[in-house]
Each structure stands twice: as structure tokens, then as C-alpha cells.
Short mmCIF file of C-alpha atoms in Angstrom, two decimals:
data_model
loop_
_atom_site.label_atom_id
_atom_site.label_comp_id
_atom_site.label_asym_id
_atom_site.label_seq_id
_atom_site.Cartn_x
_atom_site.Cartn_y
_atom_site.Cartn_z
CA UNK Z 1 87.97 81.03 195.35
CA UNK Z 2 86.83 77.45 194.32
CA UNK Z 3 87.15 76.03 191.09
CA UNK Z 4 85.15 72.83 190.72
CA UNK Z 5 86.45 69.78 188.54
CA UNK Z 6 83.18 70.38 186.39
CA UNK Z 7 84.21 74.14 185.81
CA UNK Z 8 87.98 73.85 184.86
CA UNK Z 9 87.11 70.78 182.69
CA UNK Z 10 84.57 72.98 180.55
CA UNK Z 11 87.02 76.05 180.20
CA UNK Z 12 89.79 74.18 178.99
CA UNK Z 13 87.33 72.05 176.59
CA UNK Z 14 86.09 75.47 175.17
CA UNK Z 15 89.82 76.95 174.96
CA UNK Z 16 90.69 73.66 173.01
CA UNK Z 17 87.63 74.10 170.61
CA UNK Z 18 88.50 77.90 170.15
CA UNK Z 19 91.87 76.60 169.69
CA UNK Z 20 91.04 74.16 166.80
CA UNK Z 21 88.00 76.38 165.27
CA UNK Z 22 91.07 79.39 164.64
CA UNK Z 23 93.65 76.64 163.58
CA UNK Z 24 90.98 74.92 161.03
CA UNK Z 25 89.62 78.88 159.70
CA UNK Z 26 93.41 79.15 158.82
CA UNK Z 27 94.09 75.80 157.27
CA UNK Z 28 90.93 76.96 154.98
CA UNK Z 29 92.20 80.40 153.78
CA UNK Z 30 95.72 78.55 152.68
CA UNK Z 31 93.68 76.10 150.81
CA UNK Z 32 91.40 78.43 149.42
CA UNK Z 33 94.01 81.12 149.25
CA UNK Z 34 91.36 83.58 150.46
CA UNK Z 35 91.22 85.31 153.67
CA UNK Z 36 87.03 85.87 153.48
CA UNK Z 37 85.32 82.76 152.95
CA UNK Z 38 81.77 83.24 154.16
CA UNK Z 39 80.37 86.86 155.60
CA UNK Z 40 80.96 85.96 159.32
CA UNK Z 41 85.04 86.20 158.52
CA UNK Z 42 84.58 90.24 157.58
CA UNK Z 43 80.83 90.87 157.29
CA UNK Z 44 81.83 94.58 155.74
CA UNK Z 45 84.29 92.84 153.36
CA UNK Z 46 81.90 90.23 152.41
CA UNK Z 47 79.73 92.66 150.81
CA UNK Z 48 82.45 94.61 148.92
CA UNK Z 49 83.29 90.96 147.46
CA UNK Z 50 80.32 90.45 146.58
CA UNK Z 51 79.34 93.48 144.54
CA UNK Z 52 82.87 92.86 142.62
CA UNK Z 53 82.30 89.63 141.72
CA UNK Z 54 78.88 90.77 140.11
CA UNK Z 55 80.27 93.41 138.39
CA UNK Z 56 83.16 91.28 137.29
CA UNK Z 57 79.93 88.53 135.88
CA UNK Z 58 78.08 91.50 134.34
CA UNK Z 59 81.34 92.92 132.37
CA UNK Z 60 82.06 89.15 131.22
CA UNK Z 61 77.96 89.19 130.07
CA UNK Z 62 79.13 92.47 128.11
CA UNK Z 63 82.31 90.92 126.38
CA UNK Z 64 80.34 87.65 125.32
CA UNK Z 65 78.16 89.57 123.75
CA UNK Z 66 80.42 92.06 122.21
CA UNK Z 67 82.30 88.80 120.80
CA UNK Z 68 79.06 88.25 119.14
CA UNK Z 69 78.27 91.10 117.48
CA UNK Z 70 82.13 91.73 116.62
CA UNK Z 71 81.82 88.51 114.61
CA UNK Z 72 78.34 88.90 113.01
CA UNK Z 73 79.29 92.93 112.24
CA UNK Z 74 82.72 91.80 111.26
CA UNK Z 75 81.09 89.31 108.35
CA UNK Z 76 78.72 91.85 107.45
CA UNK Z 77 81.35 94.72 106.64
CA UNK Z 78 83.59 91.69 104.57
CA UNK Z 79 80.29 91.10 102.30
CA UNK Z 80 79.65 94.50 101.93
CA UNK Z 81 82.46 95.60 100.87
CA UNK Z 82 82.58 92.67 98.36
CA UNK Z 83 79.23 93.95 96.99
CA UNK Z 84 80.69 97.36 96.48
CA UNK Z 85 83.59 95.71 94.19
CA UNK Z 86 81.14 93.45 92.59
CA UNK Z 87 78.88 96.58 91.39
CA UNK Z 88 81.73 98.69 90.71
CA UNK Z 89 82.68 95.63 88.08
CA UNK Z 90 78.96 95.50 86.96
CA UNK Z 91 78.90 99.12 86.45
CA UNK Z 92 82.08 98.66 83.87
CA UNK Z 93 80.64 95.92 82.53
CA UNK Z 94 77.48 97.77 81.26
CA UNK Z 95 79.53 100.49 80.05
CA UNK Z 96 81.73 98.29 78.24
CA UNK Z 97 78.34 96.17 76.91
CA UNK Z 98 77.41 99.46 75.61
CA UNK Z 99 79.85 100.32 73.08
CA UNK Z 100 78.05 100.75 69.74
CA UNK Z 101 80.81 99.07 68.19
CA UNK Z 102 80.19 95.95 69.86
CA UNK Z 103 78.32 93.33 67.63
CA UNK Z 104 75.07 91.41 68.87
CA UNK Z 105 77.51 88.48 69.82
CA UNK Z 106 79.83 90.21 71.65
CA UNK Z 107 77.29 92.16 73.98
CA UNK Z 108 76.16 88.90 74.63
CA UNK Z 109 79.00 87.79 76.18
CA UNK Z 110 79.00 90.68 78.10
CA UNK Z 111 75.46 90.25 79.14
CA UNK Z 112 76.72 86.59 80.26
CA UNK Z 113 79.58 87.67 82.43
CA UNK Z 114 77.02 90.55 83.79
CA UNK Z 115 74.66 87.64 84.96
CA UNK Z 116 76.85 85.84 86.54
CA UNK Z 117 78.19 88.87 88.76
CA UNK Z 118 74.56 89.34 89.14
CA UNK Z 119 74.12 85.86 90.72
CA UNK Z 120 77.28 86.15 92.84
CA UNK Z 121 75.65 90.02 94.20
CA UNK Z 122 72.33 88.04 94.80
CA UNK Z 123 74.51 84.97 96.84
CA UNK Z 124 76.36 88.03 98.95
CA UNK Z 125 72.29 89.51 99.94
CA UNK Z 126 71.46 86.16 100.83
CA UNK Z 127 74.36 85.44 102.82
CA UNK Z 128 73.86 83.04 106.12
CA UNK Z 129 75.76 83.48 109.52
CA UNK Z 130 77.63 80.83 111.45
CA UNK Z 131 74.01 79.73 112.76
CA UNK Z 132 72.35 79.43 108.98
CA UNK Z 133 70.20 82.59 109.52
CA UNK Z 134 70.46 85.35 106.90
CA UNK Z 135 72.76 87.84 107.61
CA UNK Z 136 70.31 90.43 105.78
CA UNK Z 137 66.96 89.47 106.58
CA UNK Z 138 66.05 92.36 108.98
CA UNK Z 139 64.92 90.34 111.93
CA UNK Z 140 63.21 87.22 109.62
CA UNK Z 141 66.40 85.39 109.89
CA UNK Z 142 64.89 82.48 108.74
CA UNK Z 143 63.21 83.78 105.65
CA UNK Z 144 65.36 83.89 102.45
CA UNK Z 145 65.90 87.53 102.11
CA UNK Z 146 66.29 88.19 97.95
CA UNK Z 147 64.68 86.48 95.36
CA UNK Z 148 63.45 86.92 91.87
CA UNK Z 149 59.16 86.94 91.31
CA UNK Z 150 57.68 85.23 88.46
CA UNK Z 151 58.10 88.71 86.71
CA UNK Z 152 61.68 88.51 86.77
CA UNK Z 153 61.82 91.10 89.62
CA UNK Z 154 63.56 90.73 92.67
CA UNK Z 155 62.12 90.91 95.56
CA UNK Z 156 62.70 91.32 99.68
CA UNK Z 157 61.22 89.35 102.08
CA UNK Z 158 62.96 90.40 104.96
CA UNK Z 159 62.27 93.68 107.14
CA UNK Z 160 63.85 96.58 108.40
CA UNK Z 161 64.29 95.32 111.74
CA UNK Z 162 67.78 95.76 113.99
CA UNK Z 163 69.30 93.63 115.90
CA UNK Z 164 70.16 95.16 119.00
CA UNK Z 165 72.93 93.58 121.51
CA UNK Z 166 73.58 94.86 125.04
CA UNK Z 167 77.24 95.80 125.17
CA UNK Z 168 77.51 98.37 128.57
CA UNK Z 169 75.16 99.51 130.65
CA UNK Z 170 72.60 101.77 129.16
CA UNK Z 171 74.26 100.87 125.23
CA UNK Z 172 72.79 98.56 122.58
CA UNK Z 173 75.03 98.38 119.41
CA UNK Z 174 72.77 96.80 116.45
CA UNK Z 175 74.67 93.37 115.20
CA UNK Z 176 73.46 93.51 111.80
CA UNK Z 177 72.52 95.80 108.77
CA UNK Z 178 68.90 94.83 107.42
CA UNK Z 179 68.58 94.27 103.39
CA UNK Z 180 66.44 96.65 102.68
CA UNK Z 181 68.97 99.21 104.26
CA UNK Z 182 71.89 97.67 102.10
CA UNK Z 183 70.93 96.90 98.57
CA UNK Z 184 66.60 98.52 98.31
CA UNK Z 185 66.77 102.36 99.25
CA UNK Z 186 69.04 103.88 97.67
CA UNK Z 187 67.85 107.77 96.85
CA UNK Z 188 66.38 108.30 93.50
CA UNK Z 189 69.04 110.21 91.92
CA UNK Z 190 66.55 111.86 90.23
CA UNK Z 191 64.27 112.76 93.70
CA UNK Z 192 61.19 112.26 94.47
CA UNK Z 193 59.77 110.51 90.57
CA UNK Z 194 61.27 107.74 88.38
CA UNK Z 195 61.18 108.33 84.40
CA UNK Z 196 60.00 106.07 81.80
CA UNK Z 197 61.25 106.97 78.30
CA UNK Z 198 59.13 105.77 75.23
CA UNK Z 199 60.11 104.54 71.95
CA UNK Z 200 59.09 106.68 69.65
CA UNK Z 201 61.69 109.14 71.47
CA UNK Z 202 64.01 110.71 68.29
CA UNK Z 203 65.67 113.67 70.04
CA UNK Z 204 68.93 113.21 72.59
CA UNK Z 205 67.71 114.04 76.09
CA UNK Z 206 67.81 112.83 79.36
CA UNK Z 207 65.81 114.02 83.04
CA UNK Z 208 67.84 114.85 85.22
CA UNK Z 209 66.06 116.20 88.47
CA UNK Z 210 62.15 115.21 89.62
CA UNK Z 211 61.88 116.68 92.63
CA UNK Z 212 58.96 117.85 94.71
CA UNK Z 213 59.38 121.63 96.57
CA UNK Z 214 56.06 122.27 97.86
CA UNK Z 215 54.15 119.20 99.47
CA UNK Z 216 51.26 121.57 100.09
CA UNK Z 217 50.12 121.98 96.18
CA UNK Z 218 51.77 118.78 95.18
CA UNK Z 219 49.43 116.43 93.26
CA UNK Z 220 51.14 112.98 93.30
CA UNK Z 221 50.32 110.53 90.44
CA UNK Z 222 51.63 110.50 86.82
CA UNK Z 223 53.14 113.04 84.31
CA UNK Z 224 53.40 112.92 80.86
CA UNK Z 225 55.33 115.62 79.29
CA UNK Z 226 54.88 115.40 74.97
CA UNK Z 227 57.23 117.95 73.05
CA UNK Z 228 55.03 119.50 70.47
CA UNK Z 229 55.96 121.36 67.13
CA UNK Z 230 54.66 125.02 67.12
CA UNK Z 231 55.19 127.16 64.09
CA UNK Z 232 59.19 125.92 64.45
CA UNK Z 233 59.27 125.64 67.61
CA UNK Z 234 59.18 123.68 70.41
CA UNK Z 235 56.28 124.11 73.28
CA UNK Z 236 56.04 121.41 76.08
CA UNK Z 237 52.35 120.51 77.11
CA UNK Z 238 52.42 118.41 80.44
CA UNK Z 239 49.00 116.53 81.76
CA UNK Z 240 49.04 116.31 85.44
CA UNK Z 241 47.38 113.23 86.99
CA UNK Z 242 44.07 115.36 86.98
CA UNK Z 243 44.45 115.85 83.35
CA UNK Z 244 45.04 119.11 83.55
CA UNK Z 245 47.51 120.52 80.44
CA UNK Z 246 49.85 122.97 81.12
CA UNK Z 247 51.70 124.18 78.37
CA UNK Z 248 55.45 125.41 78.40
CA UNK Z 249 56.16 127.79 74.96
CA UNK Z 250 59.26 127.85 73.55
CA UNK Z 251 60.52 125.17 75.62
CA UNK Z 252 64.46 125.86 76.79
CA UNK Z 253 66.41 122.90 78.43
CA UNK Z 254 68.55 125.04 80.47
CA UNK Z 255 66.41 126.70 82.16
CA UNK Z 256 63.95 123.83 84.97
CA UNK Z 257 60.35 123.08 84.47
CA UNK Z 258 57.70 123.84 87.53
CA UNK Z 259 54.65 122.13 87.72
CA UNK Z 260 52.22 121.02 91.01
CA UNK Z 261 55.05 122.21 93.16
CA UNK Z 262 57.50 119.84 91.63
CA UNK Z 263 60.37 120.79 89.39
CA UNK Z 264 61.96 118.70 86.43
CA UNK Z 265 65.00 119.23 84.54
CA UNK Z 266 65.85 118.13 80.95
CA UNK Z 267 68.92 118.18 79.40
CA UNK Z 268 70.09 117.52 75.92
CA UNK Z 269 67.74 118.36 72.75
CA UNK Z 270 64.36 117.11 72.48
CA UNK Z 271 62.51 116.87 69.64
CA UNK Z 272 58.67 117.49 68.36
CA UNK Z 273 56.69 114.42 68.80
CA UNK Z 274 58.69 113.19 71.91
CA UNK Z 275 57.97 112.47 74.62
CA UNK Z 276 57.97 111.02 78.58
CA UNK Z 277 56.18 109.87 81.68
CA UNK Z 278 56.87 110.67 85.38
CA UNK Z 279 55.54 108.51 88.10
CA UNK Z 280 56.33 108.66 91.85
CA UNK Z 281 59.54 106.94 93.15
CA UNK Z 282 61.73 108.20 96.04
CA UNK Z 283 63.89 105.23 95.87
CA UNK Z 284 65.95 102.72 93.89
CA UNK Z 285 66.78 99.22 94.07
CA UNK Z 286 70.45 98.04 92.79
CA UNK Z 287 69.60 94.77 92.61
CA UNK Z 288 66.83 95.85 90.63
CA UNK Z 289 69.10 98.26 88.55
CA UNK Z 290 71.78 96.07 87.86
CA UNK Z 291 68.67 93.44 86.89
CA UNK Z 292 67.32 95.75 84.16
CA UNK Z 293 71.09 96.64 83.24
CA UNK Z 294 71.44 92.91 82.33
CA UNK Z 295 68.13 92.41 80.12
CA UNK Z 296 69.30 96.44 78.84
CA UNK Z 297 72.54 94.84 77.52
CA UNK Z 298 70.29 91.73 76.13
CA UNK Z 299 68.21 93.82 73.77
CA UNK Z 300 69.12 93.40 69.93
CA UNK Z 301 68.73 97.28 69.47
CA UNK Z 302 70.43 98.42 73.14
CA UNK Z 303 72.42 101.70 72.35
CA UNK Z 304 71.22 101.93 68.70
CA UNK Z 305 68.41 103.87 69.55
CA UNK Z 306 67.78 107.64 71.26
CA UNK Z 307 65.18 106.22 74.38
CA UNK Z 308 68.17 102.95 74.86
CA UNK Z 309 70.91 106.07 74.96
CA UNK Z 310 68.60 108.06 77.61
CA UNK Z 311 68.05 104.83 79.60
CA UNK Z 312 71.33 104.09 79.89
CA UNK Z 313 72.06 107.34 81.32
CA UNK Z 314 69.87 106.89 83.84
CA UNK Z 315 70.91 103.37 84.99
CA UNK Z 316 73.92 104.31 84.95
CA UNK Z 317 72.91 106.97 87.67
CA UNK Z 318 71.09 104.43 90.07
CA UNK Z 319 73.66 102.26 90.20
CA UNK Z 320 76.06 105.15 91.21
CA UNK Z 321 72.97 105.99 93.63
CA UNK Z 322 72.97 102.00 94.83
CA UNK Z 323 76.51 101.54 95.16
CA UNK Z 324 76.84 104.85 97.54
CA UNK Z 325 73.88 102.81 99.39
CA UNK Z 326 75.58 99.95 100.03
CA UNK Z 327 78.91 102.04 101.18
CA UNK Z 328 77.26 103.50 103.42
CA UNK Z 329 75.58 100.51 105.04
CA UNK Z 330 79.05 99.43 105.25
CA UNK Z 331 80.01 102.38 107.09
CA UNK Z 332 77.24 101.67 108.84
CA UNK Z 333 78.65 98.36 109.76
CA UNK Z 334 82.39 100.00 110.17
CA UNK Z 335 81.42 102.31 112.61
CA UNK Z 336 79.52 99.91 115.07
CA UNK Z 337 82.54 97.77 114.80
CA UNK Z 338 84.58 100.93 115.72
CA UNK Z 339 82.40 101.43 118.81
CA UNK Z 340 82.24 98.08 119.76
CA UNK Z 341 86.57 98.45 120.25
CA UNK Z 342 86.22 101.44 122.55
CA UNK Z 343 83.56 99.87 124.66
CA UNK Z 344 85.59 96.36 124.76
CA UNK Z 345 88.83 98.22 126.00
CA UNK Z 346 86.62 100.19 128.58
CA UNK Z 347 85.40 97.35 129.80
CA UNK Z 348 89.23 95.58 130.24
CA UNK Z 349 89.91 98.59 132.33
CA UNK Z 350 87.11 97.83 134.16
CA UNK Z 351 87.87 94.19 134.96
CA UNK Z 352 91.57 95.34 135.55
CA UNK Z 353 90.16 97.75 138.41
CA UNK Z 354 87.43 95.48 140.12
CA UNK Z 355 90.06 92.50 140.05
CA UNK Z 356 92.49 94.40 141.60
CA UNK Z 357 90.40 95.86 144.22
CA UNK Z 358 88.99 92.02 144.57
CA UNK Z 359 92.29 91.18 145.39
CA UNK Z 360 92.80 93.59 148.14
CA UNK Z 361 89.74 92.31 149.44
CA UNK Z 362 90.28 88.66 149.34
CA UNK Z 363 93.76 87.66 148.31
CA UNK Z 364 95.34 85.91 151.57
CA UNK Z 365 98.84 86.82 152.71
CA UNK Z 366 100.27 83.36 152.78
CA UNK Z 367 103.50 84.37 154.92
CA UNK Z 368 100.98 86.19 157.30
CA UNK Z 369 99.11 82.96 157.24
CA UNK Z 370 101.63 80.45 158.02
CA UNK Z 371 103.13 82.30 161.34
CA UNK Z 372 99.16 82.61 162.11
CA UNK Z 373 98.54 79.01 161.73
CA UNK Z 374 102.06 78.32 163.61
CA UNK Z 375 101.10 80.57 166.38
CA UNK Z 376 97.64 78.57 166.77
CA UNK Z 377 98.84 75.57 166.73
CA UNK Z 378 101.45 76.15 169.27
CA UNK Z 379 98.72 77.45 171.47
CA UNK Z 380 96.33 74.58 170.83
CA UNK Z 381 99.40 72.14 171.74
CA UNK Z 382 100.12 73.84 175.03
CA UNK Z 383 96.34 74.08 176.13
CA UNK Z 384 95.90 70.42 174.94
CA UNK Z 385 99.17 69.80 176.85
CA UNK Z 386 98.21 71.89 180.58
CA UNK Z 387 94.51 69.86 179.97
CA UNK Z 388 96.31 66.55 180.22
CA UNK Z 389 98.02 67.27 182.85
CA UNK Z 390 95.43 68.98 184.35
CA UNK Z 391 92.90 66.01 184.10
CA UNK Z 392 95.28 63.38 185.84
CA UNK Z 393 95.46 65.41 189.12
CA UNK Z 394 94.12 63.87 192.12
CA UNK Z 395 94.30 64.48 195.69
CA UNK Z 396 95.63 60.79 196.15
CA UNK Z 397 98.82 61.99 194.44
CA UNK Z 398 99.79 64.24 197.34
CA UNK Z 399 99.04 62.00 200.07
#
């Protein structure tokens, strides 16, 4: 068989290329320290890699924003729980304010020290994250959330909007607790109406249960219940927002009062000519509470007279009602924060697992490596070598 010059030259030129192409794929995995560099190395391999590394980017996604709501959650359940101490001081305060043997001067002071805990509740509601957006807003993070009306009510501007972070797949964790949820709607300790004792109350009494039973004869609006003298006794007429009277003979605190599917309590002893209104309210503010605790404790005749006795009673009883409110928007907080551990950990397992398996994947064996690139080079010196020697024959050399 004949082998031409122009044959042997291009076989030993492609066996030199081949040569340097495997010596230079080498030289790249021990710089890169990867064995897979682009798909053509392992085209099966290449894939795996790639689905990894995403899943490695998408778990780092999660943890960022996990971080995030950590910290925002984490604030939240700190200011919280300082509005829980601050109302549990307010509450001792009013009690304290109370005291019929304090004079006029020294409730005062009280009332002074209650304000300023009031301002320092009001600062906690309106509380601003790292990025100077209200940490109780709702979602209106740039609206101030709490402020007082030119009645001297305070008021909320935000919503009840949730702000929901991605932390796994298929898993949203909200970041913060809205205002409304925290410090606005509390349950009416008293259920479904508010009371609204008058001044010209004389007996000791307080309400202690409004609450509808039967929505389907119901007739919403307000009550007045007057305690009337008859014969010695005492009978309880109560006008219904239609103006209908009902009358109740004998009237017997212990035992409840039914009327329009809604049932009312009174306790204590009530006494002819007194009397009360009812008007719808499912909820309580503390904010509000506390707020009418404050100008409570700056009336000249607080606790000196029956209806300032049964209103204290009753405040008393919303801010229990509005400090369980805010403990449990702090459990609220607590718990997401709780959830937001188990899903971080799961997610370290995760990256622990797709690294490793990355690894296996990519990770070069640099002993492996070395004797490879050795063993190329060697060859690529000898086929560089037989070329030279190769190329210089001629037939002039043997004659």
C-alpha cells in the first residue's frame, strides 16, 4: 500500500491537534477545578448540573427572603410585646388613678404619667422599619398608621392588608401584622353592643353581656333600658329601635334579659329612675380605651359618682379585651417566626444535598487529572517527535 507525503503529513497534523485539543481540555478542568465545563464534555452530566445549580439559585432566592421577613417579623414581635407591658402599666395606672382617696391633684399626676405611656403606645403603632415604612400600616406603608382626629379620637389610616413573602415552594409566610389586627379589634367583651351609662344613674350596676342569639329576629339599632318604680318595685321597660316598649316586671339581676333575639345581663342593684343605652359594637379599640381611660382619670368627679364607678368597670374590661388583642397578634408574629426556622433549616438540608450531589457531578479529581495531563503530554511529545522526524525524510538520504 502507498502512503503519499500529502496523506501522512495530514494524519500526523490531526494526531498533533487531537493531541493538544485533550492536553488543553485538561489544563482547563485543573484551572477551573471542574471536570464539565460546557455540555459537549458530558452532555447527560451537563444537564444534571444545570438543574442543581438552579435549585441551588432558587433555595438562595428563599433564604434572602426569609432573612427579610425574619427581620421585619422579628421587630414586630419586640414592639408588640413592648405594647403588652406598656398597657399592662396603663391598666395599673388607671386603677391606681382611681382610688377615691386620691385628691384632684394627685389623680392628676396620674393622669400625666398615663399620657405619657399613652404617647409612647401611640410611637410603638406608628413604628417605621429599617426602610422608613410603617411597620403597622397594613399594606399603606407610607401612610402614618395612628393618629388622633380633631375630636380627640384616634384614628387608622392603614388597612388590613398582609404582606406575603415567598419562603418555599408553594409557602408564603406574611412579614408583618397590620394595625388594625394589633391594637383596633379587639372583641367587645361585652358581644355584639357597647353601653353608654348616663348621669343621672344612682344605683350600683354594671352590663355585663350584649350579645345577639338569633340574627333572624334581631333588630339592630339602639336600646334604652329605664328602671321604673312600680308599687315598690322595680319593672324594666326597654324601647327597641322601632320604639317598641317591652316591659320586664319585677326586674331580677340574676337572672338575663331577652329582647329582639339579643340577651343582656346586669349585675349589681339598679335603682328606679335609672337608666342605659345599648348601641351596636362588636369591637373595641385599646388605643381608644386607654384614650378615654386618660380623660376618665381627668374628670373632677371620676369615681365619686355611680355611672364613673360603672364606667370604670367596663374600661377596665376592654383593655383586658385589647391587651389579649395585641398578645395574640404577637403570637401571631411568634408563630410565623417559628415557621420561618423550620423552613430555613429545610432549606440548609436542601443546599447540603444538591451541593453534594453538584460535587459528584463536577468536582475534578486533581490526582486523576495530573497523570491524565502527564499521559497527554507524553503522547503529544512523541507524535510531535515521530512528525519531525518523519518530515525530514527524503529519498536523497538513502542514496
Amino acid at each position: 500500500m502507498r502512503i503519499s507525503t500529502g496523506q501522512m503529513f495530514h494524519q500526523t497534523t490531526t494526531s498533533i491537534l487531537n493531541r493538544q485539543s485533550d492536553t488543553n481540555r485538561i489544563l482547563e478542568q485543573l484551572s477551573t477545578g471542574k471536570k464539565i465545563n460546557t455540555a459537549g464534555d458530558d452532555p447527560v452530566a451537563a444537564i444534571g448540573i444545570d438543574n442543581l445549580t438552579q435549585q441551588n439559585a432558587l433555595v438562595d432566592q428563599y433564604v434572602k427572603n426569609i432573612d427579610y421577613a425574619k427581620n421585619r417579623l422579628g421587630v414586630t414581635e419586640g414592639k408588640l410585646g413592648s405594647a403588652e407591658t406598656l398597657i399592662a402599666s396603663m391598666r395599673e395606672q388607671l386603677q391606681r388613678g382611681a382610688n377615691g382617696s386620691l385628691s384632684q391633684t394627685e389623680r392628676q399626676m396620674v393622669a400625666e404619667e398615663m399620657r405619657q405611656s399613652l404617647d409612647e403606645l401611640m410611637s410603638i403603632a406608628n413604628t417605621k422599619d429599617e426602610s422608613g415604612r410603617y411597620l403597622f400600616a397594613g399594606t399603606e406603608v407610607n401612610q402614618l398608621p395612628f393618629a388622633f382626629d380633631a375630636n380627640g379620637e384616634i384614628i387608622y389610616s392603614g388597612d388590613s392588608g398582609v404582606r406575603d413573602s415567598v419562603v418555599s415552594s408553594g409557602i408564603t409566610i406574611g412579614t408583618n401584622v397590620p394595625g388594625d389586627t394589633a391594637f383596633m379589634n379587639a372583641p367587645n367583651p361585652l358581644g355584639d353592643y357597647g353601653v353608654n351609662y348616663l348621669p343621672s344613674q344612682q344605683g350600683d350596676f354594671t352590663v355585663q353581656k350584649a350579645s345577639i342569639f338569633d340574627d333572624n329576629v334581631h333588630v339592630s339599632g339602639t336600646y334604652t333600658f329605664d328602671f321604673v318604680d312600680n308599687a315598690g318595685v322595680i319593672d324594666l321597660q326597654i324601647t327597641d329601635p322601632n320604639g317598641a316598649t317591652t316591659t320586664v316586671p319585677n326586674f331580677d339581676p340574676t337572672n338575663p334579659v331577652t329582647i329582639n333575639g339579643m340577651e343582656v345581663k346586669v349585675e349589681g342593684t339598679p335603682a328606679a329612675g335609672d337608666s342605659f343605652t345599648l348601641e351596636p359594637q362588636e369591637t373595641v379599640s385599646i388605643l381608644d380605651t386607654l384614650n378615654q381611660a386618660l380623660a376618665y382619670l381627668e374628670d373632677p368627679d371620676a369615681v365619686s359618682t355611680p355611672q364613673n364607678k360603672s364606667i370604670l368597670a367596663q374600661l377596665l374590661n376592654n383593655i383586658d379585651s385589647g391587651q389579649n388583642q395585641v398578645s395574640t397578634a404577637r403570637g401571631i408574629a411568634g408563630n410565623s417566626l417559628k415557621s420561618l426556622e423550620s423552613i430555613s433549616t429545610n432549606h440548609a438540608e436542601e443546599k447540603v444535598v444538591n451541593s453534594s450531589a453538584l460535587s459528584l457531578l463536577e468536582d475534578l479529581d486533581y490526582a486523576e487529572a495530573i497523570t491524565e495531563f502527564e499521559k497527554q503530554q507524553l503522547a503529544l511529545n512523541a507524535v510531535s517527535s515521530v512528525f519531525g522526524q518523519v518530515g525530514s525524510l527524503s529519498l536523497f538520504n538513502y542514496i
